[in-house]
Amino acid sequence: MRVPRFILVGAMLSCPASALQAQSQLRIAYLDSQVILQGAPGAKEAQDEFDRQMQNSTRELTTLAAELDTLAARYQQQQGSLLPNVRQAREAEIQQKDQRYQARTTELQAQADTIRQRLMQPILEQITAMIETMRAEGGYSLILDAAAQSIVAADPELDITEDVIIRLNRTAAPAPPAGTP
């Protein structure tokens, strides 16, 4: 069965119109979550608390690294005059010290990640709630994050980063860092 040409042409012309109509209803905005996080209420305080809590860990790692460097430098200076069995013992000692340093670094990094998460969670929840509120109020179908580096080009008029920061600072009291009383 053959379909008359005018019906096919009519159907083809109506498709782009419906696509344009759907496209006109789609509202898109973007923001930079890193900029928002830096400007959010409580973010600086949370970062200061994190830095304070990490001071001891940083000192400990610096001390361990210095001890390892000293041990390795001393070995390098004496290596030529050491007996083979003493040389092997020193190399084993350096290797063990390095393994302890690496293990402690990994352990302290995990602790740091946990502390950062605990301190930042209330702030991230405020930001997410504000973005969702603004998405609903603005009728946005989609809000993209420029910090994810997936936006190739965009009209600066679609950037709502500053609007989010302004609203966060206007409506939300600073979130106390989770680790403080």
mmCIF file of C-alpha atoms in Angstrom:
data_model
loop_
_atom_site.group_PDB
_atom_site.id
_atom_site.type_symbol
_atom_site.label_atom_id
_atom_site.label_comp_id
_atom_site.label_asym_id
_atom_site.label_seq_id
_atom_site.Cartn_x
_atom_site.Cartn_y
_atom_site.Cartn_z
ATOM 1 C CA MET A 1 0.000 0.000 0.000
ATOM 2 C CA ARG A 2 1.383 3.348 -1.027
ATOM 3 C CA VAL A 3 1.031 6.389 1.206
ATOM 4 C CA PRO A 4 0.366 9.619 -0.665
ATOM 5 C CA ARG A 5 3.335 11.975 -0.709
ATOM 6 C CA PHE A 6 1.540 14.915 0.827
ATOM 7 C CA ILE A 7 0.801 12.811 3.943
ATOM 8 C CA LEU A 8 4.467 11.836 4.270
ATOM 9 C CA VAL A 9 5.600 15.428 3.789
ATOM 10 C CA GLY A 10 3.027 16.625 6.326
ATOM 11 C CA ALA A 11 4.176 14.033 8.845
ATOM 12 C CA MET A 12 7.817 14.974 8.312
ATOM 13 C CA LEU A 13 7.087 18.671 8.752
ATOM 14 C CA SER A 14 5.072 18.120 11.915
ATOM 15 C CA CYS A 15 7.885 16.169 13.623
ATOM 16 C CA PRO A 16 10.335 19.054 13.815
ATOM 17 C CA ALA A 17 7.569 21.344 15.068
ATOM 18 C CA SER A 18 6.751 19.001 17.931
ATOM 19 C CA ALA A 19 10.453 18.637 18.670
ATOM 20 C CA LEU A 20 10.809 22.439 18.743
ATOM 21 C CA GLN A 21 7.789 22.717 21.011
ATOM 22 C CA ALA A 22 9.301 20.200 23.459
ATOM 23 C CA GLN A 23 12.641 21.965 23.230
ATOM 24 C CA SER A 24 11.085 25.346 24.065
ATOM 25 C CA GLN A 25 9.761 23.870 27.316
ATOM 26 C CA LEU A 26 13.206 22.609 28.332
ATOM 27 C CA ARG A 27 15.004 25.061 30.659
ATOM 28 C CA ILE A 28 18.665 24.457 31.362
ATOM 29 C CA ALA A 29 21.095 26.200 33.685
ATOM 30 C CA TYR A 30 24.583 25.467 34.913
ATOM 31 C CA LEU A 31 26.641 26.204 37.987
ATOM 32 C CA ASP A 32 30.133 25.648 39.315
ATOM 33 C CA SER A 33 29.889 23.478 42.422
ATOM 34 C CA GLN A 34 33.490 24.230 43.458
ATOM 35 C CA VAL A 35 32.825 27.975 43.515
ATOM 36 C CA ILE A 36 29.576 27.406 45.416
ATOM 37 C CA LEU A 37 31.312 25.187 47.956
ATOM 38 C CA GLN A 38 33.954 27.857 48.580
ATOM 39 C CA GLY A 39 31.313 30.539 49.088
ATOM 40 C CA ALA A 40 28.836 28.490 51.115
ATOM 41 C CA PRO A 41 28.114 29.454 54.720
ATOM 42 C CA GLY A 42 30.193 27.353 57.089
ATOM 43 C CA ALA A 43 32.623 26.125 54.419
ATOM 44 C CA LYS A 44 35.564 28.204 55.639
ATOM 45 C CA GLU A 45 34.916 27.189 59.240
ATOM 46 C CA ALA A 46 34.729 23.525 58.233
ATOM 47 C CA GLN A 47 38.016 23.848 56.324
ATOM 48 C CA ASP A 48 39.669 25.565 59.304
ATOM 49 C CA GLU A 49 38.464 22.788 61.629
ATOM 50 C CA PHE A 50 39.734 20.163 59.188
ATOM 51 C CA ASP A 51 43.138 21.862 59.003
ATOM 52 C CA ARG A 52 43.302 22.048 62.801
ATOM 53 C CA GLN A 53 42.487 18.357 63.156
ATOM 54 C CA MET A 54 45.052 17.423 60.507
ATOM 55 C CA GLN A 55 47.975 19.297 62.100
ATOM 56 C CA ASN A 56 49.091 16.338 64.224
ATOM 57 C CA SER A 57 48.840 13.949 61.272
ATOM 58 C CA THR A 58 50.865 16.291 59.096
ATOM 59 C CA ARG A 59 53.540 16.620 61.787
ATOM 60 C CA GLU A 60 53.663 12.848 62.246
ATOM 61 C CA LEU A 61 54.101 12.212 58.515
ATOM 62 C CA THR A 62 56.748 14.929 58.257
ATOM 63 C CA THR A 63 58.684 13.341 61.128
ATOM 64 C CA LEU A 64 58.433 9.853 59.614
ATOM 65 C CA ALA A 65 59.565 11.135 56.214
ATOM 66 C CA ALA A 66 62.534 12.950 57.774
ATOM 67 C CA GLU A 67 63.559 9.801 59.671
ATOM 68 C CA LEU A 68 63.341 7.763 56.475
ATOM 69 C CA ASP A 69 65.365 10.343 54.532
ATOM 70 C CA THR A 70 68.027 10.462 57.251
ATOM 71 C CA LEU A 71 68.265 6.677 57.348
ATOM 72 C CA ALA A 72 68.566 6.467 53.553
ATOM 73 C CA ALA A 73 71.163 9.280 53.392
ATOM 74 C CA ARG A 74 73.266 7.678 56.114
ATOM 75 C CA TYR A 75 73.100 4.361 54.280
ATOM 76 C CA GLN A 76 74.170 6.022 51.009
ATOM 77 C CA GLN A 77 77.206 7.559 52.706
ATOM 78 C CA GLN A 78 78.276 4.333 54.396
ATOM 79 C CA GLN A 79 77.236 1.853 51.725
ATOM 80 C CA GLY A 80 80.707 1.365 50.257
ATOM 81 C CA SER A 81 82.334 0.568 53.591
ATOM 82 C CA LEU A 82 79.663 -1.818 54.891
ATOM 83 C CA LEU A 83 79.989 -5.568 54.904
ATOM 84 C CA PRO A 84 77.444 -7.327 52.659
ATOM 85 C CA ASN A 85 75.404 -8.695 55.568
ATOM 86 C CA VAL A 86 75.284 -5.255 57.270
ATOM 87 C CA ARG A 87 74.341 -3.647 53.941
ATOM 88 C CA GLN A 88 71.459 -6.116 53.531
ATOM 89 C CA ALA A 89 70.299 -5.477 57.100
ATOM 90 C CA ARG A 90 70.304 -1.695 56.533
ATOM 91 C CA GLU A 91 68.455 -2.077 53.219
ATOM 92 C CA ALA A 92 65.851 -4.239 54.952
ATOM 93 C CA GLU A 93 65.549 -1.639 57.726
ATOM 94 C CA ILE A 94 65.034 1.148 55.175
ATOM 95 C CA GLN A 95 62.483 -0.934 53.306
ATOM 96 C CA GLN A 96 60.558 -1.717 56.514
ATOM 97 C CA LYS A 97 60.603 1.942 57.535
ATOM 98 C CA ASP A 98 59.331 2.915 54.079
ATOM 99 C CA GLN A 99 56.537 0.331 54.288
ATOM 100 C CA ARG A 100 55.512 1.651 57.722
ATOM 101 C CA TYR A 101 55.557 5.183 56.329
ATOM 102 C CA GLN A 102 53.393 4.176 53.352
ATOM 103 C CA ALA A 103 50.947 2.259 55.574
ATOM 104 C CA ARG A 104 50.656 5.168 58.005
ATOM 105 C CA THR A 105 50.148 7.606 55.131
ATOM 106 C CA THR A 106 47.297 5.459 53.807
ATOM 107 C CA GLU A 107 45.775 5.173 57.285
ATOM 108 C CA LEU A 108 45.952 8.914 57.928
ATOM 109 C CA GLN A 109 44.527 9.673 54.477
ATOM 110 C CA ALA A 110 41.532 7.453 55.246
ATOM 111 C CA GLN A 111 41.064 9.282 58.565
ATOM 112 C CA ALA A 112 41.316 12.628 56.773
ATOM 113 C CA ASP A 113 38.692 11.567 54.240
ATOM 114 C CA THR A 114 36.343 10.525 57.052
ATOM 115 C CA ILE A 115 36.844 13.794 58.930
ATOM 116 C CA ARG A 116 36.371 15.891 55.776
ATOM 117 C CA GLN A 117 33.181 13.994 54.939
ATOM 118 C CA ARG A 118 31.816 14.483 58.473
ATOM 119 C CA LEU A 119 32.591 18.216 58.443
ATOM 120 C CA MET A 120 31.328 18.904 54.925
ATOM 121 C CA GLN A 121 28.174 16.766 54.899
ATOM 122 C CA PRO A 122 25.859 19.389 56.465
ATOM 123 C CA ILE A 123 27.150 22.045 54.065
ATOM 124 C CA LEU A 124 26.741 19.788 51.036
ATOM 125 C CA GLU A 125 23.192 18.980 52.130
ATOM 126 C CA GLN A 126 22.384 22.723 52.352
ATOM 127 C CA ILE A 127 23.832 23.309 48.886
ATOM 128 C CA THR A 128 21.928 20.393 47.374
ATOM 129 C CA ALA A 129 18.663 21.539 48.952
ATOM 130 C CA MET A 130 19.169 25.102 47.689
ATOM 131 C CA ILE A 131 19.965 23.935 44.163
ATOM 132 C CA GLU A 132 16.864 21.733 44.143
ATOM 133 C CA THR A 133 14.741 24.634 45.435
ATOM 134 C CA MET A 134 16.102 26.945 42.742
ATOM 135 C CA ARG A 135 15.609 24.270 40.083
ATOM 136 C CA ALA A 136 11.962 23.906 41.041
ATOM 137 C CA GLU A 137 11.333 27.660 41.399
ATOM 138 C CA GLY A 138 13.092 28.457 38.134
ATOM 139 C CA GLY A 139 11.366 25.678 36.231
ATOM 140 C CA TYR A 140 14.688 24.202 35.169
ATOM 141 C CA SER A 141 14.571 20.743 33.664
ATOM 142 C CA LEU A 142 18.296 20.322 34.022
ATOM 143 C CA ILE A 143 21.138 21.992 35.934
ATOM 144 C CA LEU A 144 24.656 21.054 34.848
ATOM 145 C CA ASP A 145 27.862 21.359 36.872
ATOM 146 C CA ALA A 146 30.693 23.229 35.133
ATOM 147 C CA ALA A 147 33.147 21.798 37.683
ATOM 148 C CA ALA A 148 32.579 18.383 36.088
ATOM 149 C CA GLN A 149 34.159 19.860 32.936
ATOM 150 C CA SER A 150 31.510 18.391 30.679
ATOM 151 C CA ILE A 151 30.276 21.744 29.390
ATOM 152 C CA VAL A 152 32.064 22.674 26.196
ATOM 153 C CA ALA A 153 30.387 26.038 25.657
ATOM 154 C CA ALA A 154 27.489 27.817 27.323
ATOM 155 C CA ASP A 155 25.791 31.175 27.449
ATOM 156 C CA PRO A 156 26.984 32.944 30.622
ATOM 157 C CA GLU A 157 23.375 34.036 31.186
ATOM 158 C CA LEU A 158 22.575 30.412 32.071
ATOM 159 C CA ASP A 159 25.138 30.380 34.921
ATOM 160 C CA ILE A 160 23.335 30.387 38.283
ATOM 161 C CA THR A 161 26.440 29.923 40.458
ATOM 162 C CA GLU A 162 26.334 33.396 42.036
ATOM 163 C CA ASP A 163 22.569 33.182 42.517
ATOM 164 C CA VAL A 164 22.999 29.959 44.500
ATOM 165 C CA ILE A 165 25.740 31.493 46.675
ATOM 166 C CA ILE A 166 23.664 34.624 47.325
ATOM 167 C CA ARG A 167 20.603 32.595 48.302
ATOM 168 C CA LEU A 168 22.645 30.257 50.495
ATOM 169 C CA ASN A 169 24.159 33.198 52.348
ATOM 170 C CA ARG A 170 20.834 35.018 52.612
ATOM 171 C CA THR A 171 18.646 32.142 53.776
ATOM 172 C CA ALA A 172 20.895 29.730 55.612
ATOM 173 C CA ALA A 173 22.692 30.290 58.858
ATOM 174 C CA PRO A 174 26.202 28.857 58.722
ATOM 175 C CA ALA A 175 26.124 25.132 59.255
ATOM 176 C CA PRO A 176 28.200 24.316 62.295
ATOM 177 C CA PRO A 177 30.953 21.849 61.461
ATOM 178 C CA ALA A 178 29.772 18.400 62.485
ATOM 179 C CA GLY A 179 32.749 17.856 64.775
ATOM 180 C CA THR A 180 32.156 20.904 66.965
ATOM 181 C CA PRO A 181 29.780 21.133 69.932
#
